[in-house]
């Protein structure tokens, strides 16, 4: 009987957790002519009168070639954030196809347009347009890092849609994102190798754009990552320190590539929520 009651209690808690988040799927944040859509994770109920919610953009990984806004990691992140009072937006963006054209900087433009979309719809969604952050894993970690350090750089900002809005964010979580300039092999989404196009690789690498006024970083990386070496994040953290930027690097012993906020090695939800709460709430 005690075991049955425990099972029923756990089932009840899972239903309560699900009831705390509303997911709106396949939003045309780029316009109806684009196949890539977004999912919104909304906290239950309306905020108190006069109170606005912070928002966080979620960018999936997949080597700039694959991945999806509704993958396990992105659901885990979006649900966690919405359960704690954030409006979360998980996006699909331009992906490279074999033998296709370069998707740079369109993939970054899509991330920037998502930030603008959140500002365009801030009143309707009860979002504070001045409190927007971002989180991404792997290639998504690279893209949110680029989003953070390029701000309103006109050379990398799309003209539109929603061009009246800023693309700046206030905080970023980079989960095991690669540094393109540290990759000795050709990155397909760029269409050229480092040797062929050193200036292109410089442009697409976050360390090129650092400024002490850029937003704070939280970097997460596992020691068992065989896809993106820990040295990429260590090198990035060293560059952030040199630039005088607020940052923290957390290395998770034994964690592989593509972990979400609850890898078996460590529950990262308190760390990530504390970081966003400090900088967005």
CSV table of C-alpha atoms in Angstrom, one decimal:
chain,number,residue,atom,x,y,z
A,1,UNK,CA,0.0,0.0,0.0
A,2,UNK,CA,2.8,2.4,0.9
A,3,UNK,CA,4.5,1.7,-2.5
A,4,UNK,CA,1.2,2.3,-4.3
A,5,UNK,CA,0.7,5.6,-2.5
A,6,UNK,CA,4.3,6.7,-3.4
A,7,UNK,CA,3.6,5.9,-7.1
A,8,UNK,CA,0.4,7.8,-7.1
A,9,UNK,CA,2.2,10.8,-5.5
A,10,UNK,CA,4.9,10.8,-8.1
A,11,UNK,CA,2.3,10.6,-10.9
A,12,UNK,CA,0.4,13.5,-9.3
A,13,UNK,CA,3.6,15.6,-9.1
A,14,UNK,CA,4.4,14.9,-12.8
A,15,UNK,CA,0.9,16.0,-13.8
A,16,UNK,CA,1.3,19.2,-11.7
A,17,UNK,CA,4.6,19.9,-13.3
A,18,UNK,CA,3.1,19.5,-16.8
A,19,UNK,CA,0.2,21.7,-15.9
A,20,UNK,CA,2.6,24.5,-15.0
A,21,UNK,CA,3.8,25.0,-18.5
A,22,UNK,CA,1.9,25.7,-21.8
A,23,UNK,CA,3.7,25.0,-25.0
A,24,UNK,CA,2.7,26.8,-28.2
A,25,UNK,CA,4.2,25.0,-31.2
A,26,UNK,CA,5.4,26.0,-34.7
A,27,UNK,CA,5.2,29.8,-34.5
A,28,UNK,CA,6.2,31.6,-37.7
A,29,UNK,CA,8.8,33.8,-36.1
A,30,UNK,CA,10.7,34.2,-39.4
A,31,UNK,CA,7.6,34.8,-41.5
A,32,UNK,CA,5.3,32.4,-43.3
A,33,UNK,CA,7.8,32.0,-46.2
A,34,UNK,CA,10.3,30.2,-44.0
A,35,UNK,CA,10.0,26.6,-43.0
A,36,UNK,CA,11.8,27.1,-39.7
A,37,UNK,CA,9.5,27.6,-36.7
A,38,UNK,CA,9.6,28.2,-33.0
A,39,UNK,CA,8.1,26.7,-29.9
A,40,UNK,CA,7.1,28.9,-26.9
A,41,UNK,CA,7.2,27.6,-23.3
A,42,UNK,CA,4.9,29.8,-21.2
A,43,UNK,CA,4.5,29.8,-17.4
A,44,UNK,CA,1.0,29.0,-16.1
A,45,UNK,CA,-1.3,31.9,-15.5
A,46,UNK,CA,-0.7,35.6,-15.9
A,47,UNK,CA,2.0,37.5,-14.0
A,48,UNK,CA,0.9,39.8,-11.2
A,49,UNK,CA,-0.3,43.2,-12.3
A,50,UNK,CA,2.6,45.4,-13.3
A,51,UNK,CA,5.0,42.5,-13.3
A,52,UNK,CA,6.8,41.4,-16.5
A,53,UNK,CA,8.6,38.1,-17.1
A,54,UNK,CA,12.1,37.6,-18.4
A,55,UNK,CA,12.6,35.6,-21.5
A,56,UNK,CA,15.3,33.1,-22.7
A,57,UNK,CA,16.0,32.0,-26.3
A,58,UNK,CA,17.0,28.3,-26.7
A,59,UNK,CA,19.1,27.4,-29.7
A,60,UNK,CA,19.6,23.7,-30.5
A,61,UNK,CA,22.8,22.0,-31.6
A,62,UNK,CA,23.6,19.5,-34.3
A,63,UNK,CA,26.8,20.7,-36.0
A,64,UNK,CA,25.0,23.6,-37.7
A,65,UNK,CA,23.5,20.8,-39.9
A,66,UNK,CA,21.0,18.8,-37.9
A,67,UNK,CA,18.9,19.2,-34.7
A,68,UNK,CA,15.5,20.4,-33.8
A,69,UNK,CA,13.7,22.8,-31.5
A,70,UNK,CA,11.7,20.0,-29.9
A,71,UNK,CA,14.6,17.6,-29.1
A,72,UNK,CA,15.0,16.2,-25.6
A,73,UNK,CA,17.5,18.7,-24.4
A,74,UNK,CA,15.5,21.7,-25.6
A,75,UNK,CA,12.3,20.3,-24.0
A,76,UNK,CA,14.2,19.9,-20.8
A,77,UNK,CA,15.5,23.4,-20.8
A,78,UNK,CA,12.3,25.0,-22.0
A,79,UNK,CA,10.2,23.3,-19.4
A,80,UNK,CA,12.6,24.0,-16.6
A,81,UNK,CA,12.7,27.7,-17.4
A,82,UNK,CA,8.9,28.1,-17.8
A,83,UNK,CA,8.3,26.3,-14.5
A,84,UNK,CA,10.4,29.0,-12.9
A,85,UNK,CA,8.7,32.0,-14.4
A,86,UNK,CA,10.6,32.5,-17.7
A,87,UNK,CA,9.1,32.7,-21.2
A,88,UNK,CA,11.3,30.4,-23.2
A,89,UNK,CA,11.5,30.3,-27.0
A,90,UNK,CA,13.1,27.3,-28.7
A,91,UNK,CA,13.9,27.9,-32.4
A,92,UNK,CA,14.7,26.0,-35.6
A,93,UNK,CA,17.1,28.0,-37.8
A,94,UNK,CA,18.9,27.7,-41.2
A,95,UNK,CA,20.8,24.4,-41.4
A,96,UNK,CA,23.5,23.4,-43.8
A,97,UNK,CA,22.7,20.8,-46.4
A,98,UNK,CA,25.3,18.5,-48.0
A,99,UNK,CA,26.8,20.3,-51.0
A,100,UNK,CA,24.5,23.3,-50.3
A,101,UNK,CA,25.5,27.0,-49.9
A,102,UNK,CA,26.9,28.3,-46.7
A,103,UNK,CA,24.4,29.1,-44.0
A,104,UNK,CA,26.5,31.8,-42.4
A,105,UNK,CA,25.4,34.3,-41.3
A,106,UNK,CA,21.8,33.3,-41.9
A,107,UNK,CA,21.9,31.0,-38.9
A,108,UNK,CA,23.0,33.8,-36.7
A,109,UNK,CA,20.5,36.2,-38.3
A,110,UNK,CA,17.7,33.7,-37.4
A,111,UNK,CA,18.8,33.8,-33.8
A,112,UNK,CA,18.9,37.6,-33.8
A,113,UNK,CA,15.4,37.7,-35.4
A,114,UNK,CA,14.1,35.5,-32.6
A,115,UNK,CA,15.3,38.1,-30.1
A,116,UNK,CA,13.6,40.8,-32.0
A,117,UNK,CA,10.4,38.7,-32.3
A,118,UNK,CA,10.3,38.4,-28.5
A,119,UNK,CA,10.6,42.2,-28.2
A,120,UNK,CA,8.0,42.7,-30.9
A,121,UNK,CA,5.6,40.5,-28.9
A,122,UNK,CA,6.7,41.5,-25.5
A,123,UNK,CA,3.5,43.3,-24.5
A,124,UNK,CA,1.3,40.4,-25.6
A,125,UNK,CA,3.4,37.8,-23.8
A,126,UNK,CA,4.0,40.0,-20.7
A,127,UNK,CA,7.8,40.0,-21.4
A,128,UNK,CA,10.2,42.6,-20.2
A,129,UNK,CA,12.0,43.5,-23.4
A,130,UNK,CA,15.1,44.6,-21.4
A,131,UNK,CA,15.5,41.2,-19.7
A,132,UNK,CA,16.2,38.6,-22.5
A,133,UNK,CA,18.9,35.9,-22.3
A,134,UNK,CA,19.9,32.9,-24.4
A,135,UNK,CA,21.1,29.3,-23.9
A,136,UNK,CA,22.3,26.8,-26.4
A,137,UNK,CA,24.2,23.5,-26.7
A,138,UNK,CA,27.1,22.6,-29.1
A,139,UNK,CA,26.5,24.5,-32.3
A,140,UNK,CA,23.7,26.2,-30.4
A,141,UNK,CA,26.3,27.2,-27.8
A,142,UNK,CA,28.4,28.8,-30.5
A,143,UNK,CA,25.4,30.7,-32.0
A,144,UNK,CA,24.2,32.1,-28.6
A,145,UNK,CA,27.8,33.1,-27.8
A,146,UNK,CA,27.9,34.9,-31.2
A,147,UNK,CA,24.5,36.5,-30.4
A,148,UNK,CA,25.8,37.7,-27.1
A,149,UNK,CA,29.1,39.3,-28.3
A,150,UNK,CA,27.8,40.9,-31.5
A,151,UNK,CA,25.0,42.8,-29.9
A,152,UNK,CA,23.8,45.4,-32.4
A,153,UNK,CA,26.8,45.0,-34.7
A,154,UNK,CA,25.4,46.3,-37.9
A,155,UNK,CA,27.7,44.1,-40.0
A,156,UNK,CA,26.1,41.0,-38.6
A,157,UNK,CA,22.6,42.2,-37.8
A,158,UNK,CA,19.8,41.3,-40.3
A,159,UNK,CA,17.9,44.2,-41.9
A,160,UNK,CA,14.6,42.6,-40.8
A,161,UNK,CA,12.0,41.5,-39.9
A,162,UNK,CA,11.3,43.6,-36.8
A,163,UNK,CA,14.4,45.7,-37.6
A,164,UNK,CA,13.4,48.5,-35.2
A,165,UNK,CA,14.3,46.3,-32.3
A,166,UNK,CA,17.6,45.6,-30.7
A,167,UNK,CA,19.2,42.2,-30.9
A,168,UNK,CA,21.2,42.6,-27.6
A,169,UNK,CA,20.7,40.1,-24.8
A,170,UNK,CA,21.5,40.3,-21.1
A,171,UNK,CA,23.0,36.9,-20.2
A,172,UNK,CA,24.1,33.7,-22.0
A,173,UNK,CA,24.6,30.0,-21.2
A,174,UNK,CA,27.1,28.3,-23.5
A,175,UNK,CA,26.9,24.5,-23.2
A,176,UNK,CA,30.0,22.9,-24.8
A,177,UNK,CA,30.0,25.3,-27.8
A,178,UNK,CA,32.9,25.0,-30.2
A,179,UNK,CA,35.4,27.7,-31.2
A,180,UNK,CA,35.5,27.6,-35.1
A,181,UNK,CA,39.1,29.0,-35.2
A,182,UNK,CA,40.2,26.1,-33.0
A,183,UNK,CA,38.8,23.5,-35.5
A,184,UNK,CA,41.6,22.3,-37.9
A,185,UNK,CA,39.1,20.7,-40.3
A,186,UNK,CA,36.8,22.4,-42.7
A,187,UNK,CA,33.4,23.4,-41.2
A,188,UNK,CA,30.8,22.5,-43.8
A,189,UNK,CA,28.4,25.3,-42.9
A,190,UNK,CA,31.0,27.9,-43.8
A,191,UNK,CA,31.8,26.2,-47.1
A,192,UNK,CA,35.6,26.8,-46.7
A,193,UNK,CA,38.4,25.7,-44.5
A,194,UNK,CA,40.4,27.8,-42.1
A,195,UNK,CA,43.3,27.8,-44.4
A,196,UNK,CA,41.1,29.0,-47.3
A,197,UNK,CA,39.3,31.7,-45.4
A,198,UNK,CA,41.0,32.8,-42.2
A,199,UNK,CA,39.1,36.1,-42.1
A,200,UNK,CA,35.8,34.2,-42.3
A,201,UNK,CA,36.8,31.9,-39.4
A,202,UNK,CA,37.8,35.0,-37.4
A,203,UNK,CA,34.4,36.6,-38.0
A,204,UNK,CA,32.5,33.5,-36.9
A,205,UNK,CA,34.6,32.9,-33.7
A,206,UNK,CA,33.2,34.6,-30.6
A,207,UNK,CA,36.6,35.6,-29.2
A,208,UNK,CA,37.0,38.0,-32.1
A,209,UNK,CA,34.2,40.2,-30.9
A,210,UNK,CA,34.7,40.4,-27.2
A,211,UNK,CA,34.0,43.7,-25.3
A,212,UNK,CA,33.9,44.3,-21.6
A,213,UNK,CA,30.3,45.5,-22.0
A,214,UNK,CA,29.2,42.2,-23.4
A,215,UNK,CA,26.7,40.2,-21.2
A,216,UNK,CA,27.9,37.7,-18.6
A,217,UNK,CA,28.6,34.1,-19.6
A,218,UNK,CA,28.0,30.8,-17.9
A,219,UNK,CA,30.0,28.0,-19.7
A,220,UNK,CA,29.2,24.3,-19.1
A,221,UNK,CA,31.4,21.5,-20.4
A,222,UNK,CA,31.9,17.8,-19.7
A,223,UNK,CA,35.2,16.0,-19.4
A,224,UNK,CA,34.0,13.0,-21.4
A,225,UNK,CA,33.0,15.2,-24.4
A,226,UNK,CA,34.6,13.5,-27.5
A,227,UNK,CA,32.9,15.9,-30.0
A,228,UNK,CA,34.0,19.3,-28.7
A,229,UNK,CA,37.1,19.2,-26.5
A,230,UNK,CA,37.0,20.8,-23.1
A,231,UNK,CA,40.0,22.9,-24.2
A,232,UNK,CA,37.6,25.0,-26.5
A,233,UNK,CA,35.6,26.2,-23.4
A,234,UNK,CA,38.8,26.7,-21.4
A,235,UNK,CA,40.3,28.8,-24.2
A,236,UNK,CA,37.0,30.8,-24.4
A,237,UNK,CA,36.9,31.4,-20.7
A,238,UNK,CA,40.6,32.6,-20.8
A,239,UNK,CA,39.6,35.0,-23.6
A,240,UNK,CA,36.6,36.3,-21.6
A,241,UNK,CA,38.9,36.8,-18.5
A,242,UNK,CA,41.4,38.7,-20.6
A,243,UNK,CA,38.6,41.0,-21.9
A,244,UNK,CA,37.5,41.7,-18.4
A,245,UNK,CA,34.1,40.1,-18.9
A,246,UNK,CA,32.0,38.5,-16.2
A,247,UNK,CA,32.0,34.7,-16.7
A,248,UNK,CA,32.1,31.3,-15.0
A,249,UNK,CA,33.3,28.0,-16.4
A,250,UNK,CA,31.9,24.9,-14.9
A,251,UNK,CA,33.5,21.6,-15.9
A,252,UNK,CA,31.4,18.5,-15.2
A,253,UNK,CA,33.5,15.4,-14.5
A,254,UNK,CA,32.4,12.5,-16.7
A,255,UNK,CA,29.7,14.3,-18.6
A,256,UNK,CA,29.6,13.6,-22.3
A,257,UNK,CA,28.5,15.8,-25.2
A,258,UNK,CA,24.9,16.9,-25.7
A,259,UNK,CA,23.8,16.7,-22.0
A,260,UNK,CA,20.8,18.7,-20.8
A,261,UNK,CA,20.2,20.4,-17.4
A,262,UNK,CA,19.9,17.1,-15.6
A,263,UNK,CA,22.9,14.8,-16.6
A,264,UNK,CA,23.4,11.9,-14.3
A,265,UNK,CA,26.7,13.4,-13.1
A,266,UNK,CA,25.1,16.6,-11.7
A,267,UNK,CA,21.8,18.4,-11.6
A,268,UNK,CA,22.6,21.7,-13.3
A,269,UNK,CA,19.2,23.3,-13.0
A,270,UNK,CA,20.0,25.2,-9.7
A,271,UNK,CA,23.2,26.6,-11.3
A,272,UNK,CA,21.6,27.7,-14.5
A,273,UNK,CA,18.5,29.2,-12.8
A,274,UNK,CA,20.6,31.0,-10.3
A,275,UNK,CA,22.6,32.5,-13.2
A,276,UNK,CA,19.6,33.7,-15.1
A,277,UNK,CA,17.8,34.9,-11.9
A,278,UNK,CA,20.8,37.0,-11.0
A,279,UNK,CA,21.1,38.6,-14.5
A,280,UNK,CA,17.5,38.7,-15.7
A,281,UNK,CA,15.2,38.9,-12.6
